[in-house]
Amino acid sequence: MALDLAHKLKNNKAIAVISNTLATTYSDKGLHNKAIKVYKETIKRFLSLSDSVNAAGVKLNLASEYMDLAQFQTALEISLDALKMKLATSDSSNLAGFYGQIGVLFNSVGNKQKWIQYTITANNLAKKNEKYGDFYRRMDILNELGAYYLSEHDFETATKYYDTLHTQSIKNDYKSFLEVLLS
């Protein structure tokens, strides 16, 4: 209904924002192909509004759809393009999220060197300023760092990151992550 109203009002910004929400809803229901189609349309709409900030964010959402479909190379290409678009803007919010997602994707395609490079960049950004990555993003990054060092058999460093993750999860009552850690 909201999308119909936005179309009737010919409010392109509202159409784009509502479409992004619709695509996320499709994604949550496992309707990835529908989500992909709507995300692509939404990116075009934001770009037609000269809104690269939101277009970059939607591109990152689009890449997540391809991740869910195990199309990691496609997801990586889209994420790198989203980061490039994001860096060209003056908006640095969630910048750690962009780097973090790309790190995960490099791991998925077997490039451990780029995995740790992008994950460390994400971590440095997230530690520097909360606008670069919120609490949940920082927890994801700590988990990725722990996983990387565990894969390298550097158990001491992996334990350091997992301990920090555990401590911060308890401190912030982050129950869903604690359940994963304790299982």
Backbone as ProteinMPNN parsed JSONL, in Angstrom:
{"seq_chain_A": "MALDLAHKLKNNKAIAVISNTLATTYSDKGLHNKAIKVYKETIKRFLSLSDSVNAAGVKLNLASEYMDLAQFQTALEISLDALKMKLATSDSSNLAGFYGQIGVLFNSVGNKQKWIQYTITANNLAKKNEKYGDFYRRMDILNELGAYYLSEHDFETATKYYDTLHTQSIKNDYKSFLEVLLS", "coords_chain_A": {"N_chain_A": [[0.821, -1.187, 0.0], [1.934, 1.222, 0.799], [3.864, 1.58, -1.152], [2.271, 1.801, -3.442], [0.965, 4.218, -2.844], [3.169, 5.967, -2.806], [3.871, 5.83, -5.501], [1.553, 6.938, -6.644], [1.781, 9.513, -5.677], [3.986, 10.234, -7.017], [6.516, 10.297, -5.876], [9.68, 9.867, -6.01], [11.827, 9.408, -4.258], [10.58, 8.33, -1.984], [9.519, 6.043, -3.195], [11.859, 4.654, -3.793], [12.961, 4.197, -1.203], [10.914, 2.712, 0.046], [10.811, 0.551, -1.7], [13.307, -0.613, -1.237], [12.875, -1.549, 1.342], [10.831, -3.371, 0.782], [12.251, -5.222, -0.805], [14.005, -6.206, 1.118], [12.185, -7.479, 2.76], [11.298, -9.494, 1.016], [13.712, -10.886, 0.857], [14.041, -11.748, 3.52], [12.021, -13.607, 3.567], [13.046, -15.548, 2.022], [12.81, -15.25, -0.683], [14.737, -14.807, -2.866], [15.262, -14.224, -5.612], [13.202, -12.444, -6.287], [13.856, -10.417, -4.502], [16.371, -9.652, -5.484], [15.667, -8.606, -7.998], [14.089, -6.369, -7.233], [15.943, -4.945, -5.663], [17.824, -4.242, -7.661], [16.283, -2.54, -9.28], [15.814, -0.562, -7.399], [18.362, 0.456, -6.892], [18.889, 1.685, -9.371], [16.899, 3.64, -9.268], [17.681, 5.209, -7.029], [20.133, 6.131, -8.043], [19.204, 7.641, -10.178], [18.202, 9.713, -8.78], [20.443, 10.956, -8.006], [21.575, 9.97, -5.672], [23.961, 8.584, -4.374], [24.831, 7.586, -1.964], [22.715, 6.12, -0.721], [22.302, 4.348, -2.841], [24.687, 2.89, -2.838], [24.447, 1.549, -0.399], [22.211, -0.058, -0.923], [23.291, -1.592, -2.936], [25.069, -3.104, -1.453], [23.217, -4.594, -0.026], [22.129, -6.014, -2.177], [24.352, -7.537, -2.915], [24.446, -9.192, -0.688], [22.271, -10.831, -1.17], [23.208, -12.388, -3.286], [25.222, -13.638, -1.906], [23.707, -15.232, -0.18], [22.749, -16.988, -2.044], [24.967, -18.391, -2.605], [26.601, -17.422, -4.597], [29.321, -16.334, -4.708], [31.438, -14.972, -6.059], [30.09, -13.157, -7.726], [28.765, -11.712, -5.741], [30.993, -10.619, -4.465], [32.086, -8.936, -6.46], [29.992, -7.074, -6.751], [29.945, -6.033, -4.151], [32.496, -4.854, -3.967], [32.177, -2.874, -5.882], [30.144, -1.44, -4.638], [31.538, -0.496, -2.395], [33.427, 1.159, -3.646], [31.687, 3.064, -4.708], [30.646, 4.065, -2.313], [32.938, 5.169, -1.094], [33.356, 7.278, -2.786], [31.561, 9.119, -1.997], [30.665, 11.574, 0.515], [29.813, 10.417, 2.772], [30.437, 8.424, 5.484], [29.231, 6.572, 7.058], [28.686, 3.355, 8.431], [30.903, 2.313, 7.133], [32.748, 0.413, 7.958], [31.162, -1.826, 7.809], [30.939, -2.256, 5.055], [33.626, -2.897, 4.374], [33.901, -5.122, 6.038], [31.994, -6.986, 5.015], [33.103, -7.431, 2.518], [35.492, -8.607, 3.254], [34.55, -11.054, 4.337], [33.553, -12.153, 1.991], [35.885, -12.435, 0.462], [37.053, -14.471, 1.93], [35.21, -16.468, 1.356], [35.73, -16.947, -1.331], [38.192, -18.007, -1.164], [40.472, -16.41, -0.737], [42.585, -15.774, 1.491], [44.449, -13.84, 2.278], [43.381, -11.382, 1.391], [41.046, -11.542, 2.835], [41.831, -11.212, 5.554], [43.027, -8.721, 5.32], [40.93, -6.91, 4.557], [39.235, -7.34, 6.709], [40.732, -6.503, 8.913], [40.963, -3.806, 8.245], [38.255, -3.111, 8.449], [37.916, -3.558, 11.204], [39.688, -1.671, 12.304], [38.469, 0.701, 11.462], [35.966, 0.477, 12.744], [36.753, 0.537, 15.423], [37.723, 3.079, 15.582], [35.626, 4.942, 15.242], [32.239, 5.042, 16.126], [30.316, 5.566, 14.185], [31.255, 4.405, 11.902], [30.812, 1.736, 12.221], [28.383, -0.037, 13.904], [27.624, -1.487, 17.161], [26.834, -4.2, 16.689], [27.958, -4.719, 14.212], [30.638, -4.467, 14.921], [30.877, -6.676, 16.582], [30.497, -8.744, 14.735], [32.804, -8.368, 13.236], [34.838, -8.912, 15.109], [34.302, -11.628, 15.45], [34.924, -12.573, 12.876], [37.671, -11.978, 12.814], [38.584, -13.671, 14.847], [37.922, -16.128, 13.655], [39.568, -16.066, 11.4], [42.206, -16.13, 12.519], [42.029, -18.528, 13.886], [41.831, -20.266, 11.725], [44.371, -20.051, 10.845], [45.764, -21.365, 12.711], [46.658, -19.922, 14.849], [46.141, -19.867, 17.802], [46.291, -18.396, 20.137], [45.948, -15.664, 19.394], [43.448, -15.889, 18.155], [41.896, -16.655, 20.344], [42.079, -14.333, 21.856], [40.519, -12.509, 20.36], [38.032, -13.854, 20.372], [37.558, -13.93, 23.115], [37.272, -11.188, 23.671], [34.995, -10.687, 22.159], [33.176, -12.329, 23.516], [33.185, -11.121, 26.086], [32.263, -8.51, 25.47], [29.765, -9.164, 24.465], [28.459, -10.172, 26.724], [28.595, -7.906, 28.39], [26.976, -6.128, 26.968], [24.603, -7.433, 26.868], [24.032, -9.085, 24.69], [22.326, -11.363, 23.645], [21.651, -13.165, 21.522], [24.05, -13.584, 20.219], [25.561, -14.621, 22.26], [24.288, -17.059, 22.632], [25.126, -18.43, 20.35], [27.889, -18.522, 20.833], [27.974, -20.109, 23.119], [27.003, -22.525, 22.331]], "CA_chain_A": [[0.0, 0.0, 0.0], [2.81, 2.39, 0.865], [4.496, 1.732, -2.464], [1.233, 2.338, -4.345], [0.777, 5.625, -2.506], [4.354, 6.698, -3.271], [3.741, 5.933, -6.965], [0.491, 7.909, -6.944], [2.307, 10.844, -5.369], [5.174, 10.418, -7.864], [7.619, 10.628, -4.971], [10.715, 8.895, -6.341], [12.624, 9.073, -3.067], [9.762, 7.407, -1.189], [9.449, 4.783, -3.939], [13.14, 3.974, -3.612], [13.095, 3.765, 0.196], [9.927, 1.647, 0.283], [11.24, -0.595, -2.506], [14.401, -1.253, -0.517], [12.247, -2.293, 2.44], [10.136, -4.498, 0.165], [13.264, -6.21, -1.191], [14.477, -6.825, 2.357], [11.11, -8.39, 3.175], [11.42, -10.662, 0.135], [14.909, -11.603, 1.27], [13.747, -12.409, 4.793], [11.121, -14.734, 3.294], [13.752, -16.494, 1.167], [12.472, -14.996, -2.084], [15.946, -14.094, -3.285], [15.178, -13.695, -6.985], [12.365, -11.242, -6.231], [14.649, -9.393, -3.805], [17.404, -9.184, -6.42], [15.015, -7.758, -9.002], [13.691, -5.099, -6.618], [17.163, -4.21, -5.31], [18.392, -3.66, -8.881], [15.439, -1.394, -9.641], [16.001, 0.463, -6.366], [19.667, 1.088, -7.151], [18.694, 2.591, -10.511], [16.077, 4.78, -8.834], [18.519, 6.086, -6.211], [21.107, 6.789, -8.913], [18.494, 8.669, -10.95], [18.016, 10.824, -7.839], [21.812, 11.36, -7.633], [21.758, 9.558, -4.278], [24.935, 7.496, -4.377], [24.96, 7.032, -0.609], [21.726, 5.05, -0.582], [22.539, 3.357, -3.897], [25.774, 2.031, -2.367], [23.886, 0.681, 0.634], [21.345, -1.05, -1.561], [24.193, -2.522, -3.636], [25.561, -4.036, -0.446], [22.099, -5.518, 0.199], [22.071, -6.876, -3.35], [25.452, -8.493, -2.794], [24.056, -10.171, 0.336], [21.385, -11.806, -1.81], [24.055, -13.324, -4.014], [25.888, -14.451, -0.877], [22.72, -16.233, 0.26], [22.62, -17.963, -3.133], [26.308, -18.968, -2.758], [27.242, -16.869, -5.796], [30.254, -15.478, -3.986], [32.198, -14.091, -6.952], [29.174, -12.074, -8.104], [28.582, -10.902, -4.529], [32.239, -9.883, -4.236], [32.172, -7.866, -7.463], [28.997, -6.053, -6.41], [30.383, -5.393, -2.9], [33.625, -3.97, -4.275], [31.6, -1.721, -6.567], [29.43, -0.662, -3.609], [32.554, 0.207, -1.606], [33.951, 2.228, -4.498], [30.651, 4.082, -4.751], [30.563, 4.637, -0.959], [34.135, 5.992, -0.877], [33.249, 8.482, -3.62], [30.637, 10.047, -1.339], [31.198, 12.149, 1.756], [29.166, 9.699, 3.863], [31.264, 7.296, 5.919], [28.49, 5.708, 7.974], [28.76, 1.912, 8.189], [32.02, 1.985, 6.248], [33.304, -0.856, 8.44], [30.289, -2.878, 7.294], [31.318, -2.518, 3.67], [34.891, -3.634, 4.401], [33.679, -6.42, 6.679], [31.318, -7.889, 4.081], [34.058, -7.797, 1.465], [36.4, -9.572, 3.876], [33.845, -12.345, 4.381], [33.473, -12.676, 0.627], [37.206, -12.921, 0.052], [37.195, -15.777, 2.56], [34.35, -17.406, 0.631], [36.351, -17.312, -2.613], [39.476, -18.631, -0.882], [41.591, -15.473, -0.694], [42.778, -15.486, 2.922], [45.206, -12.596, 2.427], [42.424, -10.272, 1.276], [40.098, -11.711, 3.942], [42.344, -10.555, 6.762], [43.28, -7.306, 4.997], [39.676, -6.157, 4.632], [38.681, -7.467, 8.059], [41.512, -5.607, 9.786], [40.528, -2.441, 7.916], [36.93, -2.952, 9.071], [38.112, -3.469, 12.647], [40.304, -0.373, 12.615], [37.438, 1.727, 11.288], [34.951, 0.319, 13.791], [37.337, 0.974, 16.703], [38.0, 4.511, 15.494], [34.428, 5.773, 15.364], [31.036, 4.214, 16.09], [29.525, 5.777, 12.959], [31.77, 3.5, 10.872], [30.257, 0.408, 12.454], [27.704, -0.109, 15.195], [28.017, -2.569, 18.065], [26.632, -5.506, 16.067], [28.983, -4.84, 13.172], [31.913, -4.71, 15.61], [30.868, -8.071, 17.045], [30.731, -9.559, 13.538], [34.218, -8.217, 12.862], [35.623, -9.687, 16.083], [34.094, -13.035, 15.115], [35.707, -12.856, 11.67], [39.089, -11.984, 13.185], [38.816, -14.925, 15.561], [37.868, -17.221, 12.683], [40.77, -16.027, 10.565], [43.372, -16.596, 13.271], [41.809, -19.945, 14.144], [42.173, -20.971, 10.481], [45.832, -19.987, 10.714], [46.267, -22.096, 13.881], [47.183, -18.962, 15.829], [45.092, -20.016, 18.802], [46.392, -17.312, 21.127], [45.311, -14.468, 18.84], [42.027, -16.211, 17.969], [41.285, -16.62, 21.681], [41.985, -12.928, 22.251], [39.352, -11.913, 19.707], [36.823, -14.502, 20.865], [37.339, -13.473, 24.495], [36.729, -9.831, 23.591], [33.636, -10.859, 21.661], [32.381, -12.88, 24.621], [33.079, -10.088, 27.13], [31.398, -7.441, 24.982], [28.413, -9.713, 24.341], [27.894, -10.198, 28.082], [28.468, -6.522, 28.85], [25.894, -5.463, 26.236], [23.446, -8.32, 26.882], [23.817, -9.505, 23.303], [21.953, -12.742, 23.908], [21.665, -14.036, 20.351], [25.422, -13.974, 19.933], [25.983, -15.48, 23.363], [23.763, -18.386, 22.362], [26.014, -19.027, 19.354], [29.164, -18.78, 21.484], [27.855, -21.136, 24.146], [26.518, -23.791, 21.777]], "C_chain_A": [[0.868, 1.255, 0.0], [3.465, 2.655, -0.481], [3.502, 2.29, -3.482], [1.021, 3.828, -4.098], [1.955, 6.466, -3.004], [4.33, 6.869, -4.789], [2.68, 6.962, -7.343], [0.959, 9.341, -6.71], [3.515, 11.204, -6.235], [6.378, 10.894, -7.058], [8.705, 9.565, -5.147], [11.566, 8.485, -5.149], [11.856, 8.072, -2.203], [9.649, 6.047, -1.88], [10.728, 3.982, -3.717], [13.277, 3.41, -2.197], [12.153, 2.593, 0.487], [10.307, 0.39, -0.499], [12.38, -1.341, -1.833], [13.849, -2.097, 0.642], [11.514, -3.521, 1.908], [11.125, -5.605, -0.214], [13.804, -6.941, 0.039], [13.447, -7.826, 2.88], [11.135, -9.658, 2.318], [12.603, -11.527, 0.566], [14.651, -12.399, 2.547], [12.845, -13.63, 4.611], [11.771, -15.773, 2.378], [13.451, -16.348, -0.308], [13.589, -14.171, -2.73], [15.863, -13.506, -4.69], [14.303, -12.445, -7.048], [13.133, -10.103, -5.573], [15.695, -8.799, -4.745], [16.802, -8.227, -7.445], [14.67, -6.387, -8.418], [14.92, -4.288, -6.205], [17.77, -3.538, -6.538], [17.597, -2.431, -9.337], [15.655, -0.233, -8.665], [17.327, 1.192, -6.552], [19.53, 2.098, -8.29], [17.918, 3.839, -10.09], [16.904, 5.739, -7.982], [19.552, 6.824, -7.069], [20.448, 7.869, -9.757], [18.215, 9.904, -10.093], [19.353, 11.427, -7.401], [22.095, 11.076, -6.163], [22.666, 8.328, -4.236], [25.084, 6.847, -3.014], [23.985, 5.871, -0.439], [21.897, 3.978, -1.647], [23.636, 2.384, -3.468], [25.269, 1.059, -1.302], [23.007, -0.411, 0.063], [22.193, -2.059, -2.337], [24.746, -3.555, -2.668], [24.472, -5.055, -0.101], [21.985, -6.515, -0.956], [23.16, -7.946, -3.288], [25.125, -9.57, -1.763], [23.121, -11.234, -0.235], [22.201, -12.853, -2.564], [24.866, -14.195, -3.058], [24.956, -15.574, -0.433], [22.529, -17.328, -0.783], [23.952, -18.653, -3.45], [26.969, -18.576, -4.083], [28.258, -15.824, -5.316], [31.044, -14.533, -4.876], [31.349, -12.902, -7.391], [28.979, -11.135, -6.926], [29.813, -10.05, -4.257], [32.354, -8.709, -5.201], [31.21, -6.722, -7.138], [29.424, -5.302, -5.144], [31.55, -4.443, -3.133], [33.151, -2.711, -4.989], [30.853, -0.825, -5.575], [30.414, 0.129, -2.749], [33.133, 1.38, -2.385], [32.965, 3.396, -4.551], [30.576, 4.814, -3.402], [31.742, 5.581, -0.711], [34.101, 7.283, -1.68], [32.303, 9.517, -3.02], [31.305, 10.624, -0.092], [30.612, 11.455, 2.982], [30.01, 8.478, 4.238], [30.54, 6.394, 6.91], [28.551, 4.263, 7.495], [29.881, 1.508, 7.228], [32.675, 0.664, 6.662], [32.464, -2.029, 7.936], [30.623, -3.249, 5.861], [32.603, -3.349, 3.63], [34.712, -5.028, 4.995], [33.027, -7.419, 5.74], [32.276, -8.335, 2.982], [35.071, -8.794, 2.011], [35.793, -10.964, 3.913], [33.81, -12.969, 2.987], [34.828, -13.154, 0.113], [37.493, -14.276, 0.695], [36.403, -16.819, 1.774], [34.937, -17.829, -0.711], [37.78, -17.825, -2.427], [40.677, -17.707, -0.867], [41.792, -14.999, 0.751], [43.516, -14.171, 3.156], [44.277, -11.385, 2.362], [41.386, -10.342, 2.391], [40.59, -10.952, 5.162], [42.59, -9.068, 6.505], [42.008, -6.469, 5.157], [39.062, -6.208, 6.032], [39.433, -6.583, 9.049], [41.133, -4.155, 9.51], [39.173, -2.16, 8.555], [37.068, -2.76, 10.574], [38.702, -2.121, 13.044], [39.294, 0.768, 12.485], [36.42, 1.677, 12.427], [35.469, 0.775, 15.155], [37.514, 2.488, 16.738], [36.771, 5.36, 15.792], [33.191, 4.898, 15.206], [30.204, 4.417, 14.83], [30.005, 4.874, 11.823], [31.21, 2.088, 11.017], [29.648, 0.327, 13.839], [28.185, -1.326, 16.003], [27.931, -3.931, 17.375], [27.648, -5.759, 14.963], [30.337, -5.141, 13.815], [31.989, -6.144, 16.115], [31.11, -9.027, 15.878], [32.21, -9.533, 13.147], [35.108, -9.0, 13.816], [35.498, -11.185, 15.804], [34.917, -13.428, 13.889], [37.202, -12.907, 11.975], [39.443, -13.269, 13.93], [38.859, -16.102, 14.604], [39.116, -17.252, 11.807], [41.964, -16.614, 11.315], [43.243, -18.059, 13.663], [42.192, -20.756, 12.914], [43.683, -21.003, 10.237], [46.536, -20.731, 11.849], [46.998, -21.2, 14.869], [46.133, -18.869, 16.935], [45.118, -18.906, 19.842], [45.69, -16.049, 20.628], [43.816, -14.698, 18.634], [41.292, -16.112, 19.304], [41.116, -15.191, 22.157], [40.736, -12.279, 21.65], [38.049, -12.53, 20.205], [36.516, -14.1, 22.31], [36.749, -12.062, 24.516], [35.28, -9.866, 23.132], [32.716, -11.347, 22.779], [32.142, -11.826, 25.695], [32.12, -8.979, 26.704], [29.945, -7.913, 24.838], [27.719, -9.749, 25.699], [27.617, -8.774, 28.563], [27.254, -5.827, 28.23], [24.639, -6.33, 26.111], [23.036, -8.73, 25.466], [23.55, -11.008, 23.312], [22.044, -13.647, 22.684], [23.086, -14.463, 20.007], [25.962, -14.876, 21.024], [25.492, -16.903, 23.153], [24.641, -19.133, 21.353], [27.347, -19.407, 20.006], [29.095, -19.963, 22.446], [27.388, -22.487, 23.594], [27.639, -24.644, 21.226]], "O_chain_A": [[0.581, 2.224, -0.703], [3.607, 3.803, -0.901], [3.851, 3.152, -4.288], [0.911, 4.608, -5.044], [1.76, 7.547, -3.559], [4.716, 7.916, -5.308], [2.884, 7.763, -8.256], [0.587, 10.259, -7.44], [4.005, 12.333, -6.195], [7.143, 11.758, -7.486], [8.662, 8.505, -4.522], [11.98, 7.33, -5.05], [12.423, 7.08, -1.745], [9.681, 5.012, -1.215], [10.68, 2.775, -3.481], [13.671, 2.256, -2.028], [12.553, 1.604, 1.101], [10.136, -0.721, 0.001], [12.415, -2.571, -1.855], [14.304, -3.215, 0.882], [11.57, -4.591, 2.515], [10.865, -6.783, 0.028], [14.031, -8.15, 0.001], [13.805, -8.892, 3.381], [11.006, -10.765, 2.841], [12.498, -12.752, 0.628], [15.001, -13.576, 2.64], [12.897, -14.572, 5.403], [11.136, -16.758, 2.0], [13.796, -17.222, -1.103], [13.406, -13.007, -3.086], [16.346, -12.398, -4.925], [14.616, -11.499, -7.77], [13.072, -8.961, -6.029], [15.878, -7.582, -4.79], [17.362, -7.167, -7.723], [14.933, -5.361, -9.044], [14.938, -3.07, -6.379], [18.186, -2.382, -6.463], [18.173, -1.416, -9.729], [15.676, 0.931, -9.065], [17.4, 2.409, -6.387], [20.0, 3.23, -8.183], [18.241, 4.953, -10.504], [16.842, 6.952, -8.183], [19.814, 8.006, -6.845], [21.06, 8.902, -10.026], [18.015, 11.001, -10.615], [19.393, 12.3, -6.535], [22.774, 11.854, -5.493], [22.206, 7.196, -4.085], [25.43, 5.669, -2.925], [24.382, 4.769, -0.057], [21.657, 2.802, -1.373], [23.525, 1.182, -3.71], [25.627, -0.119, -1.31], [23.053, -1.555, 0.513], [21.856, -3.242, -2.393], [24.88, -4.731, -3.008], [24.762, -6.236, 0.092], [21.772, -7.709, -0.74], [22.911, -9.116, -3.575], [25.488, -10.733, -1.944], [23.171, -12.396, 0.169], [21.919, -14.049, -2.489], [25.163, -15.35, -3.362], [25.371, -16.728, -0.325], [22.188, -18.461, -0.445], [24.061, -19.397, -4.424], [27.795, -19.316, -4.617], [28.078, -14.619, -5.492], [31.297, -13.394, -4.484], [31.832, -11.77, -7.425], [29.019, -9.914, -7.081], [29.693, -8.89, -3.863], [32.689, -7.599, -4.786], [31.57, -5.55, -7.239], [29.282, -4.082, -5.068], [31.59, -3.352, -2.563], [33.656, -1.617, -4.736], [30.924, 0.401, -5.663], [30.159, 1.285, -2.412], [33.308, 2.469, -1.839], [33.353, 4.56, -4.452], [30.456, 6.038, -3.362], [31.558, 6.674, -0.175], [34.739, 8.268, -1.308], [32.249, 10.657, -3.481], [32.391, 10.193, 0.295], [30.884, 11.862, 4.111], [30.262, 7.609, 3.403], [31.165, 5.539, 7.538], [28.477, 3.991, 6.297], [29.798, 0.463, 6.583], [33.105, -0.111, 5.808], [32.998, -3.106, 7.668], [30.592, -4.424, 5.495], [32.67, -4.37, 2.945], [35.301, -5.996, 4.514], [33.452, -8.572, 5.668], [32.253, -9.494, 2.568], [35.467, -9.725, 1.31], [36.451, -11.942, 3.559], [34.014, -14.173, 2.833], [34.909, -14.162, -0.589], [38.111, -15.138, 0.07], [36.884, -17.93, 1.555], [34.679, -18.936, -1.181], [38.495, -18.052, -3.403], [41.808, -18.181, -0.975], [41.251, -13.976, 1.171], [43.236, -13.467, 4.126], [44.378, -10.473, 3.183], [40.897, -9.307, 2.844], [39.859, -10.145, 5.738], [42.377, -8.247, 7.396], [42.023, -5.434, 5.823], [38.448, -5.242, 6.485], [38.82, -5.979, 9.929], [40.998, -3.362, 10.442], [38.966, -1.094, 9.135], [36.41, -1.896, 11.154], [38.259, -1.505, 14.014], [39.274, 1.686, 13.305], [36.06, 2.707, 12.998], [34.715, 1.334, 15.951], [37.459, 3.101, 17.804], [36.853, 6.365, 16.498], [33.1, 4.106, 14.268], [29.455, 3.52, 14.443], [29.253, 4.604, 10.886], [31.144, 1.336, 10.044], [30.319, 0.593, 14.836], [29.048, -2.083, 15.558], [28.863, -4.73, 17.471], [28.138, -6.877, 14.8], [31.095, -5.971, 13.313], [33.055, -6.76, 16.079], [31.843, -10.007, 16.017], [32.784, -10.557, 12.776], [36.036, -9.681, 13.378], [36.477, -11.923, 15.91], [35.535, -14.492, 13.868], [37.917, -13.768, 11.462], [40.48, -13.879, 13.67], [39.723, -16.971, 14.717], [39.654, -18.318, 11.507], [42.652, -17.495, 10.8], [44.249, -18.761, 13.762], [42.808, -21.815, 13.037], [44.198, -21.864, 9.523], [47.764, -20.725, 11.932], [47.85, -21.66, 15.631], [45.347, -17.923, 16.994], [44.073, -18.522, 20.369], [44.92, -15.434, 21.367], [43.006, -13.81, 18.904], [40.199, -15.552, 19.38], [40.115, -14.866, 22.796], [39.99, -11.588, 22.344], [37.071, -11.818, 20.434], [35.352, -13.947, 22.681], [35.834, -11.779, 25.289], [34.436, -9.147, 23.669], [31.612, -10.831, 22.958], [31.015, -11.659, 26.162], [31.265, -8.559, 27.483], [29.012, -7.143, 25.067], [26.543, -9.403, 25.815], [26.538, -8.479, 29.077], [26.585, -5.032, 28.89], [23.727, -6.01, 25.348], [21.858, -8.718, 25.108], [24.436, -11.813, 23.024], [22.476, -14.793, 22.805], [23.302, -15.586, 19.552], [26.735, -15.794, 20.75], [26.206, -17.856, 23.466], [24.87, -20.334, 21.496], [27.873, -20.492, 19.758], [30.053, -20.727, 22.569], [27.38, -23.481, 24.319], [27.391, -25.741, 20.725]]}, "name": "protein", "num_of_chains": 1, "seq": "MALDLAHKLKNNKAIAVISNTLATTYSDKGLHNKAIKVYKETIKRFLSLSDSVNAAGVKLNLASEYMDLAQFQTALEISLDALKMKLATSDSSNLAGFYGQIGVLFNSVGNKQKWIQYTITANNLAKKNEKYGDFYRRMDILNELGAYYLSEHDFETATKYYDTLHTQSIKNDYKSFLEVLLS"}
